[in-house]
Amino acid sequence: MRSVRTATAALAVAALSLPLLAAAPHSEARHDRLRAAAPEGFFVGTAVAGGGHHLSQPYPDPFTSDKQYRKILARQFGSVSPENQMKWDFIHPERDRYDFAAADAIVAFAERNRQVVRGHTLLWHSQNPEWLEQGNFSKEQLRAILREHITTVVGRYAGRIQQWDVANEIFDDQGRLRTQDNIWIRELGPGVVADAFRWAHAADPRAKLFFNDYNVEGVNAKSNAYHTLVQDLLRQGVPVHGFSVQAHLSTRYGFPGDLESNLRRFDALGLETAVTELDVRMDVPEGGVPTAEQERTQAEYYRRTLAACLAVDGCDSFTIWGFTDKYSWVPVFFEGEGFANVMTDEFERKPAFYALLDTLKAARGR
Ligand code: G3I
C-alpha cells in the first residue's frame, strides 16, 4: 500500500493546479462518491451527528431520524466517527450503567455499509459525566473506574474499530499537560496516559491507538509536546500507534502550511497519522450567505489538508467533522462564524466537496 500511495502522491500534487469544478447538479453516481474515489487503503470519513450540541437544537437526532443524511453517510464515506455517542457522558451515564444503544447502532450501520469506525474517545477532560467529575473518588477508585471503562467499551467493539482516539487533547496550547482540568492526569499523574493505551491494547489488540488533538496541525509547542511524549512512550514499549490532527480550521487564521512536514515527523517515528475532525469555518457575511470567494478559500483549505495527508505514506485516514452545515457544531460554539462543512443545510455540494473529490480522483490516478 505504501508504494501505491507514494506513486499517487505525485498525482495528488499535480491536482493542486487543477481549477475547481463548478458545482454540478446533485448526483449519487458511483464516480461521484468520495469513498469510491479514494486510493486503495485510504479511508475518507465523517463524524456521525448525534448527542452533544445536537441535543439542544430544534431537530431530532440526525443519525436516526434524517433519511437523506443517512443515505449520504452510507454512500459517500468509508469511515465513520461517533461525534459524541462513545464519549463518557453518553456511553457511561451512571457509574454502574452503560448505554451502548447509539454506539451499537453506528457500528452496525458501518458494518452494513462496509465502513470502518474510529472510536472517540477514552481519556479526555471534557464531556465527562457529573457522577465521575463530582464523585470525590479515591485514587484507587478512579484508576479502577478508568480501567473498567476502557476494558468494557473497547472490549465491546473489539475487532470492529479501526482506530481509537485513546487520549484526547491532553496538552494545552503551550504544550503543558492538562494537570488541572483533566481529572485523570490531575488525580493519577501523567503515567495514567500510558496505562490507558495499555488497557485499550489489552482489550482490542487489533485496534490502532491514537493521540488526538486540535491546534497541532503545524509544528508548534503543542505538537512538539506530543512528539517528545510519543518518543518517550515508544521507548517504554507503550502501545501507541498513531498521532492525529483534528484540523478545526478557520479562514481567519490562515492555512497551517507546515501540516505535511508535521505529519511526516510523526510518520518518521513509525506512527500512523490521520486527520480526524476537519472543518473550515468562516465569518458569516452580511446577508448570511457565503460569497463565492469565501467558498473558494474554504475549498482550498479542504484540498490542502487532504493533499497533505495523501502525501504522507502512513496517513490513511481522513475524516471531516460532519458533512452538512445543517448539523455543524460551529455556529453553536463560535458566534458569527459558520458554513464550515462541505455541503449546505440542504445537502447541496459546495466547492469544498468537489475539491475533495477531485483531489482523491487525482491521487487514485484516474
Ligand atoms: O454538559 C452539558 C449538560 O450539562 C447540559 O445538560 C447539555 C444541554 O444541552 O449540554 C451539555 O454540554 C454539551 C456537550 O456537548 C456535552 O453533551 C454542550 O452544550 C455541547 O455544545 C457539546 O457539544 C459537543 C462538543 O464536542 C463538546 O466538547 C459537540 O457536539 C461535538 O461536535 C464536539 O466535538 C469535539 C470533539 O469531540 C473533540 N474535538 C473538538 C470537537 C469540537 O468541539
CSV table of C-alpha atoms and ligand atoms in Angstrom, one decimal:
chain,number,residue,atom,x,y,z
A,1,MET,CA,0.0,0.0,0.0
A,2,ARG,CA,2.9,2.3,0.8
A,3,SER,CA,4.3,2.1,-2.8
A,4,VAL,CA,0.8,2.7,-4.3
A,5,ARG,CA,0.4,5.8,-2.1
A,6,THR,CA,3.9,7.1,-2.9
A,7,ALA,CA,3.2,6.9,-6.6
A,8,THR,CA,-0.2,8.5,-6.3
A,9,ALA,CA,1.1,11.3,-4.1
A,10,ALA,CA,2.7,12.9,-7.1
A,11,LEU,CA,-0.6,12.9,-8.8
A,12,ALA,CA,-2.2,14.5,-5.8
A,13,VAL,CA,0.3,17.3,-6.1
A,14,ALA,CA,-0.5,17.6,-9.8
A,15,ALA,CA,-4.1,18.1,-8.8
A,16,LEU,CA,-3.2,21.2,-6.9
A,17,SER,CA,-3.1,23.2,-10.0
A,18,LEU,CA,-6.4,21.9,-11.4
A,19,PRO,CA,-9.2,24.5,-11.3
A,20,LEU,CA,-12.1,23.7,-9.1
A,21,LEU,CA,-15.1,22.4,-10.9
A,22,ALA,CA,-18.2,24.4,-10.7
A,23,ALA,CA,-20.9,22.9,-8.6
A,24,ALA,CA,-22.6,20.1,-10.6
A,25,PRO,CA,-26.2,19.0,-10.1
A,26,HIS,CA,-26.7,16.7,-7.1
A,27,SER,CA,-26.0,13.2,-8.2
A,28,GLU,CA,-25.0,10.0,-6.4
A,29,ALA,CA,-23.4,8.2,-9.3
A,30,ARG,CA,-20.5,5.9,-8.3
A,31,HIS,CA,-17.8,8.1,-9.8
A,32,ASP,CA,-19.2,10.9,-7.7
A,33,ARG,CA,-18.5,9.3,-4.3
A,34,LEU,CA,-15.7,10.3,-2.1
A,35,ARG,CA,-15.2,6.7,-0.8
A,36,ALA,CA,-15.0,5.3,-4.3
A,37,ALA,CA,-12.6,8.0,-5.5
A,38,ALA,CA,-10.2,7.3,-2.6
A,39,PRO,CA,-7.0,5.4,-3.3
A,40,GLU,CA,-6.9,1.8,-2.2
A,41,GLY,CA,-6.4,1.6,1.6
A,42,PHE,CA,-7.2,5.3,2.1
A,43,PHE,CA,-10.4,6.0,4.2
A,44,VAL,CA,-12.5,9.1,3.9
A,45,GLY,CA,-14.7,9.6,6.9
A,46,THR,CA,-17.1,11.8,8.6
A,47,ALA,CA,-18.4,12.3,12.2
A,48,VAL,CA,-21.8,10.8,12.7
A,49,ALA,CA,-24.1,13.6,14.1
A,50,GLY,CA,-25.8,13.0,17.4
A,51,GLY,CA,-25.6,13.8,21.1
A,52,GLY,CA,-23.5,16.8,22.3
A,53,HIS,CA,-24.8,20.1,20.9
A,54,HIS,CA,-27.5,18.4,18.8
A,55,LEU,CA,-29.5,17.7,22.0
A,56,SER,CA,-30.2,21.4,22.3
A,57,GLN,CA,-31.1,22.0,18.7
A,58,PRO,CA,-34.5,22.2,17.2
A,59,TYR,CA,-34.3,18.9,15.2
A,60,PRO,CA,-34.5,15.2,16.1
A,61,ASP,CA,-31.4,13.0,16.3
A,62,PRO,CA,-29.8,13.3,12.9
A,63,PHE,CA,-28.4,9.8,12.6
A,64,THR,CA,-31.6,8.0,13.5
A,65,SER,CA,-34.1,10.5,12.0
A,66,ASP,CA,-32.8,12.0,8.9
A,67,LYS,CA,-33.1,9.6,5.9
A,68,GLN,CA,-31.3,11.8,3.4
A,69,TYR,CA,-28.5,12.3,5.9
A,70,ARG,CA,-28.2,8.5,6.4
A,71,LYS,CA,-28.2,7.9,2.7
A,72,ILE,CA,-25.3,10.3,2.0
A,73,LEU,CA,-23.5,9.0,5.1
A,74,ALA,CA,-23.6,5.5,3.6
A,75,ARG,CA,-22.8,6.4,0.1
A,76,GLN,CA,-20.1,8.9,0.5
A,77,PHE,CA,-17.9,7.7,3.3
A,78,GLY,CA,-15.7,4.7,4.0
A,79,SER,CA,-15.2,5.6,7.7
A,80,VAL,CA,-17.4,6.9,10.5
A,81,SER,CA,-16.6,8.5,13.8
A,82,PRO,CA,-19.3,8.9,16.5
A,83,GLU,CA,-19.4,12.6,17.2
A,84,ASN,CA,-20.5,12.2,20.8
A,85,GLN,CA,-22.0,8.7,21.1
A,86,MET,CA,-18.9,7.0,22.5
A,87,LYS,CA,-17.9,9.8,24.9
A,88,TRP,CA,-18.1,9.2,28.6
A,89,ASP,CA,-21.2,11.3,29.3
A,90,PHE,CA,-23.1,9.5,26.6
A,91,ILE,CA,-22.0,5.9,26.9
A,92,HIS,CA,-21.4,5.7,30.7
A,93,PRO,CA,-24.1,8.0,32.1
A,94,GLU,CA,-24.1,6.4,35.6
A,95,ARG,CA,-21.4,4.6,37.5
A,96,ASP,CA,-23.0,1.2,37.1
A,97,ARG,CA,-24.8,1.7,33.9
A,98,TYR,CA,-23.6,1.9,30.3
A,99,ASP,CA,-25.8,3.0,27.4
A,100,PHE,CA,-24.5,1.4,24.2
A,101,ALA,CA,-27.6,1.8,22.1
A,102,ALA,CA,-26.4,4.7,20.0
A,103,ALA,CA,-22.8,3.5,19.6
A,104,ASP,CA,-24.1,0.0,18.7
A,105,ALA,CA,-26.3,1.4,16.0
A,106,ILE,CA,-23.4,3.3,14.5
A,107,VAL,CA,-21.1,0.3,14.5
A,108,ALA,CA,-23.9,-1.9,13.0
A,109,PHE,CA,-24.6,0.8,10.3
A,110,ALA,CA,-20.9,0.9,9.4
A,111,GLU,CA,-20.7,-2.8,9.1
A,112,ARG,CA,-23.8,-3.0,6.8
A,113,ASN,CA,-22.2,-0.3,4.7
A,114,ARG,CA,-18.7,-1.7,4.7
A,115,GLN,CA,-17.3,1.2,6.6
A,116,VAL,CA,-14.6,1.3,9.2
A,117,VAL,CA,-15.1,3.0,12.6
A,118,ARG,CA,-12.9,5.4,14.5
A,119,GLY,CA,-13.7,5.2,18.2
A,120,HIS,CA,-13.8,8.6,20.0
A,121,THR,CA,-12.7,8.9,22.9
A,122,LEU,CA,-11.5,7.2,26.1
A,123,LEU,CA,-9.4,9.7,28.2
A,124,TRP,CA,-10.5,13.3,27.9
A,125,HIS,CA,-11.0,16.4,30.2
A,126,SER,CA,-14.4,17.2,28.6
A,127,GLN,CA,-17.8,15.6,28.3
A,128,ASN,CA,-17.3,13.5,31.4
A,129,PRO,CA,-20.4,12.7,33.4
A,130,GLU,CA,-21.2,14.5,36.7
A,131,TRP,CA,-21.1,11.3,38.7
A,132,LEU,CA,-17.4,11.0,37.7
A,133,GLU,CA,-16.2,14.6,37.9
A,134,GLN,CA,-18.1,15.3,41.2
A,135,GLY,CA,-17.7,11.8,42.7
A,136,ASN,CA,-14.9,12.5,45.2
A,137,PHE,CA,-13.4,9.1,44.4
A,138,SER,CA,-10.1,8.0,45.9
A,139,LYS,CA,-7.1,7.5,43.5
A,140,GLU,CA,-7.6,3.7,43.7
A,141,GLN,CA,-11.2,4.0,42.8
A,142,LEU,CA,-10.6,6.4,39.9
A,143,ARG,CA,-7.9,4.1,38.5
A,144,ALA,CA,-10.3,1.2,38.7
A,145,ILE,CA,-13.1,3.2,37.1
A,146,LEU,CA,-10.9,4.2,34.1
A,147,ARG,CA,-9.6,0.7,33.6
A,148,GLU,CA,-13.0,-0.8,33.8
A,149,HIS,CA,-14.4,1.8,31.4
A,150,ILE,CA,-11.7,1.3,28.8
A,151,THR,CA,-11.8,-2.5,29.1
A,152,THR,CA,-15.6,-2.6,28.8
A,153,VAL,CA,-16.0,-0.1,25.9
A,154,VAL,CA,-13.0,-1.2,23.9
A,155,GLY,CA,-13.8,-4.8,24.6
A,156,ARG,CA,-17.4,-4.5,23.4
A,157,TYR,CA,-16.3,-3.4,20.0
A,158,ALA,CA,-13.1,-5.4,19.8
A,159,GLY,CA,-12.2,-6.2,16.2
A,160,ARG,CA,-14.7,-3.7,14.9
A,161,ILE,CA,-12.9,-0.4,15.5
A,162,GLN,CA,-10.1,0.5,13.1
A,163,GLN,CA,-8.6,3.4,15.2
A,164,TRP,CA,-9.3,4.6,18.8
A,165,ASP,CA,-8.7,8.1,20.0
A,166,VAL,CA,-7.4,6.8,23.3
A,167,ALA,CA,-6.1,10.1,24.7
A,168,ASN,CA,-7.8,13.3,23.5
A,169,GLU,CA,-6.5,16.8,24.0
A,170,ILE,CA,-4.1,16.1,26.9
A,171,PHE,CA,-1.9,19.2,26.3
A,172,ASP,CA,-2.9,22.9,26.3
A,173,ASP,CA,-1.8,25.2,23.6
A,174,GLN,CA,1.5,26.0,25.4
A,175,GLY,CA,2.4,22.3,25.3
A,176,ARG,CA,1.7,21.8,29.1
A,177,LEU,CA,-0.1,18.6,30.2
A,178,ARG,CA,-3.6,19.4,31.4
A,179,THR,CA,-2.9,18.7,35.1
A,180,GLN,CA,-5.9,20.7,36.3
A,181,ASP,CA,-8.9,20.2,34.0
A,182,ASN,CA,-8.1,16.6,33.1
A,183,ILE,CA,-9.4,14.6,36.1
A,184,TRP,CA,-7.3,11.5,35.2
A,185,ILE,CA,-3.9,13.4,34.9
A,186,ARG,CA,-4.7,15.6,37.9
A,187,GLU,CA,-5.6,12.8,40.2
A,188,LEU,CA,-3.5,9.9,39.0
A,189,GLY,CA,-0.5,11.7,37.4
A,190,PRO,CA,0.8,11.6,33.8
A,191,GLY,CA,1.6,7.8,34.0
A,192,VAL,CA,-2.2,7.1,33.6
A,193,VAL,CA,-1.9,8.1,29.9
A,194,ALA,CA,0.4,5.1,29.2
A,195,ASP,CA,-1.9,2.9,31.2
A,196,ALA,CA,-4.9,3.9,29.1
A,197,PHE,CA,-3.0,2.8,26.0
A,198,ARG,CA,-2.0,-0.5,27.6
A,199,TRP,CA,-5.6,-1.2,28.8
A,200,ALA,CA,-7.0,-0.4,25.4
A,201,HIS,CA,-4.5,-2.6,23.7
A,202,ALA,CA,-5.3,-5.5,26.0
A,203,ALA,CA,-9.0,-5.1,25.3
A,204,ASP,CA,-8.5,-5.0,21.5
A,205,PRO,CA,-5.1,-5.8,20.2
A,206,ARG,CA,-6.1,-5.1,16.6
A,207,ALA,CA,-7.2,-1.5,17.0
A,208,LYS,CA,-4.7,1.2,16.2
A,209,LEU,CA,-4.4,3.5,19.2
A,210,PHE,CA,-4.1,7.3,18.8
A,211,PHE,CA,-3.3,10.6,20.4
A,212,ASN,CA,-5.7,13.2,19.0
A,213,ASP,CA,-5.8,17.0,19.4
A,214,TYR,CA,-6.6,20.4,17.9
A,215,ASN,CA,-4.1,23.1,17.1
A,216,VAL,CA,-1.5,20.5,16.4
A,217,GLU,CA,-1.7,20.8,12.6
A,218,GLY,CA,1.6,22.7,12.4
A,219,VAL,CA,4.9,22.5,14.2
A,220,ASN,CA,4.3,24.3,17.5
A,221,ALA,CA,4.6,24.0,21.2
A,222,LYS,CA,1.7,21.6,21.5
A,223,SER,CA,2.7,19.3,18.6
A,224,ASN,CA,6.3,19.4,19.9
A,225,ALA,CA,5.0,18.2,23.3
A,226,TYR,CA,3.3,15.2,21.6
A,227,HIS,CA,6.4,14.5,19.6
A,228,THR,CA,8.5,14.3,22.7
A,229,LEU,CA,5.9,12.3,24.7
A,230,VAL,CA,5.4,9.7,22.0
A,231,GLN,CA,9.1,9.0,21.7
A,232,ASP,CA,9.3,8.5,25.4
A,233,LEU,CA,6.3,6.1,25.4
A,234,LEU,CA,7.6,4.2,22.4
A,235,ARG,CA,10.9,3.7,24.2
A,236,GLN,CA,8.9,2.3,27.1
A,237,GLY,CA,7.1,-0.1,24.8
A,238,VAL,CA,3.7,1.5,25.3
A,239,PRO,CA,1.3,0.5,22.5
A,240,VAL,CA,0.9,3.9,20.8
A,241,HIS,CA,0.2,3.6,17.1
A,242,GLY,CA,-0.9,6.9,15.8
A,243,PHE,CA,-1.0,10.7,16.1
A,244,SER,CA,-3.9,12.6,14.6
A,245,VAL,CA,-4.7,16.2,14.0
A,246,GLN,CA,-8.3,17.3,14.4
A,247,ALA,CA,-8.0,20.2,12.0
A,248,HIS,CA,-10.8,22.5,13.1
A,249,LEU,CA,-9.6,25.3,10.8
A,250,SER,CA,-10.8,28.8,10.3
A,251,THR,CA,-10.2,31.1,7.3
A,252,ARG,CA,-9.5,33.8,9.9
A,253,TYR,CA,-6.1,32.3,10.8
A,254,GLY,CA,-4.6,31.1,7.6
A,255,PHE,CA,-3.8,27.6,6.5
A,256,PRO,CA,-1.2,25.7,8.5
A,257,GLY,CA,1.3,25.4,5.7
A,258,ASP,CA,3.6,23.0,7.7
A,259,LEU,CA,0.9,20.4,8.1
A,260,GLU,CA,2.6,17.9,5.8
A,261,SER,CA,6.0,18.3,7.4
A,262,ASN,CA,4.4,18.0,10.8
A,263,LEU,CA,2.7,14.7,9.8
A,264,ARG,CA,6.0,13.5,8.3
A,265,ARG,CA,7.9,13.9,11.6
A,266,PHE,CA,5.4,11.6,13.4
A,267,ASP,CA,5.5,9.2,10.4
A,268,ALA,CA,9.2,9.1,10.9
A,269,LEU,CA,8.7,7.8,14.4
A,270,GLY,CA,6.9,4.9,12.9
A,271,LEU,CA,3.4,6.1,13.8
A,272,GLU,CA,0.3,6.2,11.6
A,273,THR,CA,-1.1,9.7,11.2
A,274,ALA,CA,-4.6,10.9,10.5
A,275,VAL,CA,-6.8,13.9,10.0
A,276,THR,CA,-9.8,13.3,12.3
A,277,GLU,CA,-12.1,16.3,12.5
A,278,LEU,CA,-11.6,18.6,9.6
A,279,ASP,CA,-13.9,21.6,9.2
A,280,VAL,CA,-13.2,25.1,7.9
A,281,ARG,CA,-15.3,27.8,9.4
A,282,MET,CA,-15.7,31.3,8.0
A,283,ASP,CA,-17.1,34.6,9.1
A,284,VAL,CA,-20.8,34.8,8.4
A,285,PRO,CA,-21.0,37.7,5.9
A,286,GLU,CA,-23.7,40.4,5.8
A,287,GLY,CA,-26.8,38.9,4.3
A,288,GLY,CA,-25.9,35.5,5.7
A,289,VAL,CA,-24.8,33.8,2.5
A,290,PRO,CA,-21.1,33.0,1.9
A,291,THR,CA,-19.6,34.7,-1.1
A,292,ALA,CA,-18.0,32.7,-4.0
A,293,GLU,CA,-14.6,34.0,-2.8
A,294,GLN,CA,-15.2,32.6,0.7
A,295,GLU,CA,-16.3,29.3,-0.7
A,296,ARG,CA,-13.2,29.1,-2.9
A,297,THR,CA,-10.9,29.9,0.0
A,298,GLN,CA,-12.6,27.2,2.1
A,299,ALA,CA,-12.3,24.7,-0.7
A,300,GLU,CA,-8.5,25.4,-0.8
A,301,TYR,CA,-8.2,24.7,2.9
A,302,TYR,CA,-10.0,21.3,2.4
A,303,ARG,CA,-7.9,20.5,-0.6
A,304,ARG,CA,-4.6,21.3,1.0
A,305,THR,CA,-5.4,19.3,4.2
A,306,LEU,CA,-6.3,16.3,2.1
A,307,ALA,CA,-3.3,16.7,-0.1
A,308,ALA,CA,-1.0,16.8,2.9
A,309,CYS,CA,-2.4,13.6,4.3
A,310,LEU,CA,-2.3,11.9,0.9
A,311,ALA,CA,1.4,12.9,0.6
A,312,VAL,CA,2.4,11.1,3.8
A,313,ASP,CA,2.6,7.3,3.5
A,314,GLY,CA,1.2,6.4,6.9
A,315,CYS,CA,-1.7,8.9,6.7
A,316,ASP,CA,-4.5,6.7,5.6
A,317,SER,CA,-7.5,8.1,7.4
A,318,PHE,CA,-9.1,11.5,6.6
A,319,THR,CA,-12.2,12.5,8.5
A,320,ILE,CA,-14.4,15.6,8.2
A,321,TRP,CA,-16.4,16.7,11.3
A,322,GLY,CA,-19.7,16.3,9.7
A,323,PHE,CA,-20.6,16.9,6.0
A,324,THR,CA,-23.5,19.3,6.2
A,325,ASP,CA,-23.8,22.7,7.7
A,326,LYS,CA,-27.2,21.7,8.9
A,327,TYR,CA,-25.7,19.8,11.9
A,328,SER,CA,-22.4,21.6,12.5
A,329,TRP,CA,-21.2,22.3,16.0
A,330,VAL,CA,-19.6,25.6,14.7
A,331,PRO,CA,-22.4,28.1,14.9
A,332,VAL,CA,-23.2,26.8,18.4
A,333,PHE,CA,-19.7,27.5,19.6
A,334,PHE,CA,-18.5,30.4,17.6
A,335,GLU,CA,-20.7,33.4,17.3
A,336,GLY,CA,-20.6,35.0,13.9
A,337,GLU,CA,-18.9,32.0,12.2
A,338,GLY,CA,-20.3,29.1,10.3
A,339,PHE,CA,-20.7,27.3,7.0
A,340,ALA,CA,-17.8,25.1,7.9
A,341,ASN,CA,-18.8,21.9,6.1
A,342,VAL,CA,-18.7,20.6,2.5
A,343,MET,CA,-22.5,20.6,2.0
A,344,THR,CA,-25.1,23.2,2.7
A,345,ASP,CA,-28.1,22.8,5.0
A,346,GLU,CA,-29.9,21.3,2.0
A,347,PHE,CA,-27.1,18.8,1.2
A,348,GLU,CA,-26.1,20.8,-1.8
A,349,ARG,CA,-22.4,20.2,-2.6
A,350,LYS,CA,-20.1,23.1,-2.1
A,351,PRO,CA,-16.8,23.8,-3.9
A,352,ALA,CA,-15.1,22.2,-0.9
A,353,PHE,CA,-16.8,18.9,-1.7
A,354,TYR,CA,-15.5,18.9,-5.3
A,355,ALA,CA,-12.1,19.9,-4.0
A,356,LEU,CA,-12.0,16.7,-2.0
A,357,LEU,CA,-13.5,14.6,-4.8
A,358,ASP,CA,-11.1,15.9,-7.5
A,359,THR,CA,-8.0,15.5,-5.2
A,360,LEU,CA,-8.9,11.9,-4.4
A,361,LYS,CA,-9.5,11.1,-8.0
A,362,ALA,CA,-6.2,12.5,-9.0
A,363,ALA,CA,-4.5,10.6,-6.2
A,364,ARG,CA,-6.1,7.4,-7.3
A,365,GLY,CA,-4.8,8.0,-10.8
A,366,ARG,CA,-7.9,8.2,-12.9
B,1,G3I,O1,-22.7,19.3,29.7
B,1,G3I,C1,-23.9,20.0,29.3
B,1,G3I,C2,-25.1,19.4,30.0
B,1,G3I,O2,-24.9,19.7,31.4
B,1,G3I,C3,-26.3,20.1,29.5
B,1,G3I,O3,-27.5,19.5,30.1
B,1,G3I,C4,-26.4,19.9,28.0
B,1,G3I,C5,-27.6,20.7,27.4
B,1,G3I,O4,-27.6,20.6,26.0
B,1,G3I,O5,-25.3,20.5,27.4
B,1,G3I,C6,-24.1,19.8,27.8
B,1,G3I,O6,-22.9,20.1,27.2
B,1,G3I,C7,-22.9,19.8,25.8
B,1,G3I,C8,-21.8,18.8,25.5
B,1,G3I,O7,-21.7,18.6,24.1
B,1,G3I,C9,-22.0,17.5,26.2
B,1,G3I,O8,-23.0,16.7,25.6
B,1,G3I,C10,-22.6,21.1,25.0
B,1,G3I,O9,-23.7,22.0,25.2
B,1,G3I,C11,-22.4,20.8,23.6
B,1,G3I,O10,-22.1,22.0,22.9
B,1,G3I,C12,-21.3,19.8,23.4
B,1,G3I,O11,-21.0,19.6,22.0
B,1,G3I,C13,-20.0,18.7,21.6
B,1,G3I,C14,-18.6,19.1,21.9
B,1,G3I,O12,-17.7,18.3,21.2
B,1,G3I,C15,-18.2,19.1,23.4
B,1,G3I,O13,-16.9,19.5,23.5
B,1,G3I,C16,-20.2,18.7,20.0
B,1,G3I,O14,-21.5,18.1,19.7
B,1,G3I,C17,-19.1,17.9,19.3
B,1,G3I,O15,-19.1,18.1,17.9
B,1,G3I,C18,-17.7,18.4,19.8
B,1,G3I,O16,-16.7,17.6,19.2
B,1,G3I,C19,-15.4,17.8,19.6
B,1,G3I,C20,-14.6,16.6,19.6
B,1,G3I,O17,-15.2,15.6,20.4
B,1,G3I,C21,-13.1,16.8,20.1
B,1,G3I,N1,-12.5,17.8,19.3
B,1,G3I,C22,-13.2,19.1,19.2
B,1,G3I,C23,-14.7,18.9,18.7
B,1,G3I,C24,-15.4,20.2,18.6
B,1,G3I,O18,-15.6,20.8,19.8
